Amino acid sequence: MSTVLDDRAAQVLRLVVEDYIDTAEPVGSRTISKRMGQLSPATIRNIMADLEDSGYLAQPHTSAGRIPTAFGFRYYVDYLLERRQLLRSERDQLQRTAGAGAPPPDETIRQIGRLLSQLSGQACVVIVASPDDQKLRGIRLLRAGRDNVLLVAVMQGGWVQHRLIEDEPGLTEGDLEKIGNYLDGFSVGLTLSQLRSKILQEMRHEKSRYDRVMTRALALSARAFPDSPAGEVYVEGRTNILEQPEFVEDVHNLKRILRAFEEKSVVVRLLDRVLDGGATRVSIGTENPVEELPDISVVASSLQRDGSPLGTVGLVGPVRMDYSRIIPLVEYTAGLLGSAKMEGVQPK
Amino acid sequence: MSTVLDDRAAQVLRLVVEDYIDTAEPVGSRTISKRMGQLSPATIRNIMADLEDSGYLAQPHTSAGRIPTAFGFRYYVDYLLERRQLLRSERDQLQRTAGAGAPPPDETIRQIGRLLSQLSGQACVVIVASPDDQKLRGIRLLRAGRDNVLLVAVMQGGWVQHRLIEDEPGLTEGDLEKIGNYLDGFSVGLTLSQLRSKILQEMRHEKSRYDRVMTRALALSARAFPDSPAGEVYVEGRTNILEQPEFVEDVHNLKRILRAFEEKSVVVRLLDRVLDGGATRVSIGTENPVEELPDISVVASSLQRDGSPLGTVGLVGPVRMDYSRIIPLVEYTAGLLGSAKMEGVQPK
DNA sequence: GATTGGCACTCGCGTGTTTTGAGTGCTAAG
DNA sequence: CTTAGCACTCAAAACACGCGAGTGCCAATC
């Protein structure tokens, strides 16, 4: 079993995959023969038998046609697939959505998610990068009411974070300004999480050595950054998977999948490892990082603007999804938002 | 057909409803007879026939047991239902969640939603009231980077809103402070939407009469409040409805329902009209405000803290839901967050 | 040697038929 | 008014059957 198929076998595999993609039914030798012209069903049968031996195809039962295995799909995606160009209208819509009013960035990326789910007919998962991972542009402290202090952090990408710190009496406007400036001083260019650890470190270091204001500042900001809120997770077009016959057939499986979508952690895991590289990733069936969902494929890419990560977007659907449309869709979106880097379509 | 049933008929209706609630199957005279003791199946049959004539019960087909109609459920909820006390553990969990760290309030209410969906086994819909409807406590303007201005609005209930206004060069720190103070001056006690209209009014009124700063201030804030973002909508425990046999049986219907949940507008409509009154509302089947979902019931209540509306929470499930548990659950939650007002359980 | 027509065989699926049993309505007796 | 008895109904489960799509294999053909 060689890694590369001869021309004819590849051709057959391609046709099987493509036919299966839009019928969701096992495809027989007859169909392929017609579509190829040249060869008779009998010949096709021989080729298909070979493809089955090498693990590219499988038979649900003896007297049925063949369906591609995950392995077969992999080969198709890697070598056989012809990307279908996006429609003018699709590009227009994406551009309009991506370009629409800059702030707030998280709203933009959610819209993109919704749109993608519509265009693709698949479920779309969006992880909005945590503003915590953005670089700070500055920090301000404000008095808010009698005893409360409001800390406002402005981030590089246009994000704004705030924390209301309650019950912090006894600070004059002047104090606040001084503390604010102090924080502002060493915050620029750091991420919130970096700032957090820097503050803690600083606190241990100069414990009550410097003047009262500094200590106070540190205590205050330590209170303001207790936890690192993870990025938000959205799933759009969930119901699209109800459109897939292979899922609807078996209600039990359907439950499993929908239930998985409700678990934030599972969704995050689904898009795992895309965050770093800017490349689009295709995970077919068991290749995806969630073992509980072996019959699901993910096409995902990370989105960034001006070099800072906005989030991750992924289309999730049956293994039998139309990669020739879905992949360009996701790549185009990723490109739209700045990181046009696409180093081929890597598995895993 | 009288509005009030005699004792025996009521008893039978109650048992039918309750049995149906936990079996989801038509219930026969035999079952009821056993449960009542005293009466034989034949007698029960007579009573049931009467109940059917009066519209409380129905037969899916001739040789099946009876199931309650929406009308029957209504009667049950209004007159027959015995509220089941919450478990100690349920109360504890709710209290813990409701009490957990005050800000941000929207996070609290989402948590409550999630918890309710778990405890009830139904889908839980949460509408977080828009901070726009909260009264303002104050407004500040901040310089953010070179050309950007950040407007921060602090609300009564602990909410904080911010808008980043980009490309607004040529304002000194001093200008900003003046403008900020000006806005702050007439904003306290208003809601954001009120402020919005007041600003627009003001702008028309003293168009370029006063000094440059004021006009600038108004233009600036008009830019900051262009739209009124509606309250966020969350749905938790969607998949719980997959647990309901009546929905799973018919995939087509299932699609309709899940699809409806993806439409923000539908979800909002589902909880419509609860916003004003603090009372818990029970809408059974066709009574609910969404005609497209005639086989769904909603138990909803508005939540408020310190007199200001936090949002609305509703449990959504099949008509055959366990009202005796669900209603107290929702009412207790509403009570927990301050508005213990509950003027009976009103339909419509 | 690759290709192809022919042919027997397999097996899932849809259809029609039968059986079963839960539940009813009615009637006549208590 | 209640109840036992009985005939009747009808959905759902169990079963049987034939169709047809599709296969594998073999022998004939190019």
Tab-separated table of N, CA, C and O in Angstrom, chain B residues 29-98:
chain	number	residue	atom	x	y	z
B	29	SER	N	-57.433	4.203	32.584
B	29	SER	CA	-58.306	4.196	33.764
B	29	SER	C	-57.767	3.279	34.856
B	29	SER	O	-57.864	3.558	36.048
B	30	ARG	N	-57.189	2.183	34.424
B	30	ARG	CA	-56.591	1.212	35.345
B	30	ARG	C	-55.621	1.872	36.326
B	30	ARG	O	-55.741	1.713	37.538
B	31	THR	N	-54.656	2.605	35.742
B	31	THR	CA	-53.620	3.262	36.535
B	31	THR	C	-54.236	4.187	37.585
B	31	THR	O	-53.872	4.137	38.763
B	32	ILE	N	-55.163	4.987	37.131
B	32	ILE	CA	-55.778	5.943	38.041
B	32	ILE	C	-56.537	5.209	39.140
B	32	ILE	O	-56.430	5.546	40.327
B	33	SER	N	-57.262	4.176	38.749
B	33	SER	CA	-58.046	3.410	39.728
B	33	SER	C	-57.145	2.896	40.841
B	33	SER	O	-57.446	3.047	42.027
B	34	LYS	N	-56.040	2.309	40.439
B	34	LYS	CA	-55.098	1.806	41.443
B	34	LYS	C	-54.656	2.912	42.373
B	34	LYS	O	-54.615	2.766	43.585
B	35	ARG	N	-54.312	4.030	41.793
B	35	ARG	CA	-53.756	5.113	42.582
B	35	ARG	C	-54.797	5.755	43.498
B	35	ARG	O	-54.477	6.292	44.548
B	36	MET	N	-56.070	5.685	43.100
B	36	MET	CA	-57.104	6.286	43.935
B	36	MET	C	-57.573	5.339	45.033
B	36	MET	O	-58.212	5.753	45.994
B	37	GLY	N	-57.318	4.038	44.833
B	37	GLY	CA	-57.905	3.094	45.766
B	37	GLY	C	-59.371	2.942	45.432
B	37	GLY	O	-59.733	2.455	44.377
B	38	GLN	N	-60.230	3.381	46.312
B	38	GLN	CA	-61.696	3.378	46.202
B	38	GLN	C	-62.331	2.905	44.892
B	38	GLN	O	-63.005	1.883	44.870
B	39	LEU	N	-62.093	3.665	43.852
B	39	LEU	CA	-62.906	3.487	42.643
B	39	LEU	C	-62.352	2.465	41.645
B	39	LEU	O	-61.161	2.302	41.516
B	40	SER	N	-63.290	1.806	40.956
B	40	SER	CA	-62.888	0.819	39.952
B	40	SER	C	-62.593	1.502	38.620
B	40	SER	O	-63.046	2.607	38.371
B	41	PRO	N	-61.845	0.812	37.768
B	41	PRO	CA	-61.514	1.354	36.455
B	41	PRO	C	-62.759	1.841	35.707
B	41	PRO	O	-62.727	2.893	35.076
B	42	ALA	N	-63.814	1.081	35.781
B	42	ALA	CA	-65.023	1.441	35.029
B	42	ALA	C	-65.530	2.812	35.435
B	42	ALA	O	-65.843	3.657	34.589
B	43	THR	N	-65.588	3.037	36.713
B	43	THR	CA	-66.037	4.340	37.204
B	43	THR	C	-65.124	5.441	36.700
B	43	THR	O	-65.578	6.482	36.217
B	44	ILE	N	-63.844	5.195	36.850
B	44	ILE	CA	-62.873	6.178	36.389
B	44	ILE	C	-63.111	6.494	34.920
B	44	ILE	O	-63.071	7.648	34.498
B	45	ARG	N	-63.395	5.448	34.179
B	45	ARG	CA	-63.625	5.666	32.749
B	45	ARG	C	-64.747	6.654	32.523
B	45	ARG	O	-64.653	7.538	31.664
B	46	ASN	N	-65.813	6.506	33.302
B	46	ASN	CA	-66.921	7.444	33.164
B	46	ASN	C	-66.472	8.867	33.440
B	46	ASN	O	-66.762	9.787	32.685
B	47	ILE	N	-65.766	9.007	34.546
B	47	ILE	CA	-65.299	10.354	34.906
B	47	ILE	C	-64.402	10.912	33.814
B	47	ILE	O	-64.524	12.071	33.417
B	48	MET	N	-63.518	10.057	33.339
B	48	MET	CA	-62.608	10.525	32.295
B	48	MET	C	-63.365	10.931	31.048
B	48	MET	O	-63.005	11.913	30.377
B	49	ALA	N	-64.376	10.165	30.721
B	49	ALA	CA	-65.168	10.520	29.549
B	49	ALA	C	-65.759	11.914	29.733
B	49	ALA	O	-65.754	12.736	28.810
B	50	ASP	N	-66.253	12.173	30.954
B	50	ASP	CA	-66.793	13.510	31.241
B	50	ASP	C	-65.713	14.570	31.068
B	50	ASP	O	-65.928	15.588	30.416
B	51	LEU	N	-64.548	14.315	31.664
B	51	LEU	CA	-63.444	15.276	31.572
B	51	LEU	C	-63.067	15.528	30.115
B	51	LEU	O	-62.698	16.636	29.747
B	52	GLU	N	-63.185	14.475	29.313
B	52	GLU	CA	-62.873	14.664	27.912
B	52	GLU	C	-63.901	15.571	27.250
B	52	GLU	O	-63.552	16.480	26.498
B	53	ASP	N	-65.184	15.312	27.599
B	53	ASP	CA	-66.237	16.149	27.032
B	53	ASP	C	-66.026	17.623	27.371
B	53	ASP	O	-66.272	18.502	26.555
B	54	SER	N	-65.543	17.870	28.590
B	54	SER	CA	-65.371	19.270	29.019
B	54	SER	C	-64.043	19.860	28.551
B	54	SER	O	-63.707	20.993	28.870
B	55	GLY	N	-63.271	19.053	27.857
B	55	GLY	CA	-62.063	19.623	27.260
B	55	GLY	C	-60.804	19.556	28.108
B	55	GLY	O	-59.790	20.129	27.753
B	56	TYR	N	-60.856	18.849	29.229
B	56	TYR	CA	-59.664	18.773	30.069
B	56	TYR	C	-58.709	17.674	29.613
B	56	TYR	O	-57.510	17.747	29.822
B	57	LEU	N	-59.319	16.625	29.057
B	57	LEU	CA	-58.497	15.504	28.606
B	57	LEU	C	-58.728	15.249	27.122
B	57	LEU	O	-59.696	15.752	26.541
B	58	ALA	N	-57.833	14.482	26.546
B	58	ALA	CA	-58.016	14.113	25.150
B	58	ALA	C	-57.443	12.730	24.919
B	58	ALA	O	-56.616	12.246	25.703
B	59	GLN	N	-57.912	12.091	23.853
B	59	GLN	CA	-57.384	10.782	23.488
B	59	GLN	C	-56.602	10.895	22.199
B	59	GLN	O	-57.140	11.376	21.204
B	60	PRO	N	-55.388	10.449	22.207
B	60	PRO	CA	-54.611	10.468	20.962
B	60	PRO	C	-55.289	9.602	19.901
B	60	PRO	O	-55.318	9.950	18.746
B	61	HIS	N	-55.837	8.498	20.293
B	61	HIS	CA	-56.636	7.664	19.401
B	61	HIS	C	-57.553	6.808	20.272
B	61	HIS	O	-57.352	6.686	21.475
B	62	THR	N	-58.528	6.211	19.608
B	62	THR	CA	-59.601	5.551	20.357
B	62	THR	C	-59.138	4.619	21.457
B	62	THR	O	-59.629	4.671	22.571
B	63	SER	N	-58.220	3.759	21.121
B	63	SER	CA	-57.907	2.730	22.109
B	63	SER	C	-56.676	3.050	22.946
B	63	SER	O	-55.909	2.182	23.301
B	64	ALA	N	-56.503	4.304	23.231
B	64	ALA	CA	-55.369	4.691	24.069
B	64	ALA	C	-55.892	5.359	25.333
B	64	ALA	O	-57.073	5.649	25.448
B	65	GLY	N	-55.010	5.601	26.257
B	65	GLY	CA	-55.400	6.304	27.463
B	65	GLY	C	-55.626	7.775	27.163
B	65	GLY	O	-55.666	8.192	26.008
B	66	ARG	N	-55.778	8.565	28.218
B	66	ARG	CA	-55.981	9.999	28.019
B	66	ARG	C	-54.706	10.787	28.304
B	66	ARG	O	-53.881	10.386	29.121
B	67	ILE	N	-54.607	11.917	27.653
B	67	ILE	CA	-53.578	12.877	28.038
B	67	ILE	C	-54.267	14.213	28.298
B	67	ILE	O	-55.300	14.494	27.709
B	68	PRO	N	-53.712	15.010	29.190
B	68	PRO	CA	-54.331	16.291	29.506
B	68	PRO	C	-54.185	17.250	28.330
B	68	PRO	O	-53.175	17.240	27.639
B	69	THR	N	-55.166	18.064	28.113
B	69	THR	CA	-55.048	19.144	27.130
B	69	THR	C	-54.358	20.330	27.796
B	69	THR	O	-54.130	20.327	29.006
B	70	ALA	N	-54.025	21.354	26.995
B	70	ALA	CA	-53.458	22.567	27.575
B	70	ALA	C	-54.427	23.137	28.598
B	70	ALA	O	-54.033	23.591	29.681
B	71	PHE	N	-55.706	23.053	28.239
B	71	PHE	CA	-56.751	23.524	29.140
B	71	PHE	C	-56.710	22.765	30.465
B	71	PHE	O	-56.815	23.349	31.550
B	72	GLY	N	-56.505	21.449	30.363
B	72	GLY	CA	-56.388	20.632	31.559
B	72	GLY	C	-55.189	21.038	32.402
B	72	GLY	O	-55.276	21.170	33.627
B	73	PHE	N	-54.102	21.285	31.758
B	73	PHE	CA	-52.904	21.716	32.485
B	73	PHE	C	-53.155	23.044	33.180
B	73	PHE	O	-52.730	23.259	34.312
B	74	ARG	N	-53.828	23.926	32.462
B	74	ARG	CA	-54.138	25.236	33.039
B	74	ARG	C	-54.895	25.060	34.345
B	74	ARG	O	-54.565	25.646	35.373
B	75	TYR	N	-55.939	24.224	34.311
B	75	TYR	CA	-56.737	23.991	35.508
B	75	TYR	C	-55.856	23.420	36.622
B	75	TYR	O	-55.911	23.851	37.765
B	76	TYR	N	-55.011	22.499	36.229
B	76	TYR	CA	-54.108	21.874	37.196
B	76	TYR	C	-53.217	22.922	37.861
B	76	TYR	O	-53.109	22.991	39.080
B	77	VAL	N	-52.608	23.753	37.035
B	77	VAL	CA	-51.701	24.761	37.583
B	77	VAL	C	-52.458	25.757	38.464
B	77	VAL	O	-51.994	26.147	39.527
B	78	ASP	N	-53.632	26.139	38.039
B	78	ASP	CA	-54.365	27.156	38.787
B	78	ASP	C	-54.962	26.643	40.092
B	78	ASP	O	-54.974	27.338	41.096
B	79	TYR	N	-55.487	25.420	40.091
B	79	TYR	CA	-56.219	24.980	41.266
B	79	TYR	C	-55.680	23.745	41.955
B	79	TYR	O	-55.929	23.531	43.129
B	80	LEU	N	-54.994	22.903	41.226
B	80	LEU	CA	-54.703	21.588	41.786
B	80	LEU	C	-53.271	21.414	42.267
B	80	LEU	O	-52.984	20.580	43.109
B	81	LEU	N	-52.414	22.206	41.709
B	81	LEU	CA	-50.991	21.998	41.917
B	81	LEU	C	-50.559	22.211	43.366
B	81	LEU	O	-50.967	23.169	44.011
B	82	GLU	N	-49.762	21.285	43.858
B	82	GLU	CA	-49.159	21.491	45.177
B	82	GLU	C	-47.685	21.789	44.963
B	82	GLU	O	-46.938	20.942	44.490
B	83	ARG	N	-47.283	22.946	45.388
B	83	ARG	CA	-45.876	23.298	45.190
B	83	ARG	C	-44.986	22.391	46.001
B	83	ARG	O	-45.198	22.207	47.190
B	84	ARG	N	-44.021	21.859	45.354
B	84	ARG	CA	-43.063	21.027	46.088
B	84	ARG	C	-41.970	21.922	46.627
B	84	ARG	O	-41.384	22.731	45.918
B	85	GLN	N	-41.705	21.753	47.896
B	85	GLN	CA	-40.663	22.554	48.521
B	85	GLN	C	-39.304	22.270	47.864
B	85	GLN	O	-39.014	21.149	47.477
B	86	LEU	N	-38.514	23.297	47.747
B	86	LEU	CA	-37.174	23.087	47.200
B	86	LEU	C	-36.331	22.269	48.166
B	86	LEU	O	-36.517	22.334	49.381
B	87	LEU	N	-35.430	21.535	47.622
B	87	LEU	CA	-34.500	20.800	48.471
B	87	LEU	C	-33.524	21.782	49.102
B	87	LEU	O	-33.207	22.827	48.542
B	88	ARG	N	-33.057	21.385	50.245
B	88	ARG	CA	-32.047	22.189	50.922
B	88	ARG	C	-30.880	22.489	49.965
B	88	ARG	O	-30.419	23.617	49.841
B	89	SER	N	-30.447	21.458	49.269
B	89	SER	CA	-29.276	21.617	48.399
B	89	SER	C	-29.558	22.588	47.256
B	89	SER	O	-28.699	23.369	46.856
B	90	GLU	N	-30.782	22.520	46.763
B	90	GLU	CA	-31.132	23.431	45.677
B	90	GLU	C	-31.068	24.878	46.164
B	90	GLU	O	-30.484	25.746	45.510
B	91	ARG	N	-31.680	25.093	47.327
B	91	ARG	CA	-31.649	26.458	47.866
B	91	ARG	C	-30.217	26.927	48.089
B	91	ARG	O	-29.852	28.052	47.754
B	92	ASP	N	-29.418	26.043	48.651
B	92	ASP	CA	-28.023	26.408	48.909
B	92	ASP	C	-27.308	26.838	47.636
B	92	ASP	O	-26.675	27.879	47.592
B	93	GLN	N	-27.457	26.017	46.629
B	93	GLN	CA	-26.762	26.337	45.381
B	93	GLN	C	-27.211	27.668	44.818
B	93	GLN	O	-26.402	28.486	44.388
B	94	LEU	N	-28.518	27.874	44.817
B	94	LEU	CA	-29.032	29.127	44.280
B	94	LEU	C	-28.514	30.318	45.075
B	94	LEU	O	-28.074	31.318	44.513
B	95	GLN	N	-28.555	30.169	46.385
B	95	GLN	CA	-28.075	31.265	47.228
B	95	GLN	C	-26.620	31.576	46.941
B	95	GLN	O	-26.234	32.729	46.779
B	96	ARG	N	-25.838	30.535	46.886
B	96	ARG	CA	-24.416	30.739	46.662
B	96	ARG	C	-24.190	31.479	45.341
B	96	ARG	O	-23.426	32.428	45.265
B	97	THR	N	-24.886	31.036	44.320
B	97	THR	CA	-24.695	31.652	43.009
B	97	THR	C	-25.179	33.095	42.983
B	97	THR	O	-24.531	33.981	42.429
B	98	ALA	N	-26.335	33.313	43.578
B	98	ALA	CA	-26.898	34.664	43.553
B	98	ALA	C	-26.055	35.623	44.377
B	98	ALA	O	-25.923	36.800	44.043
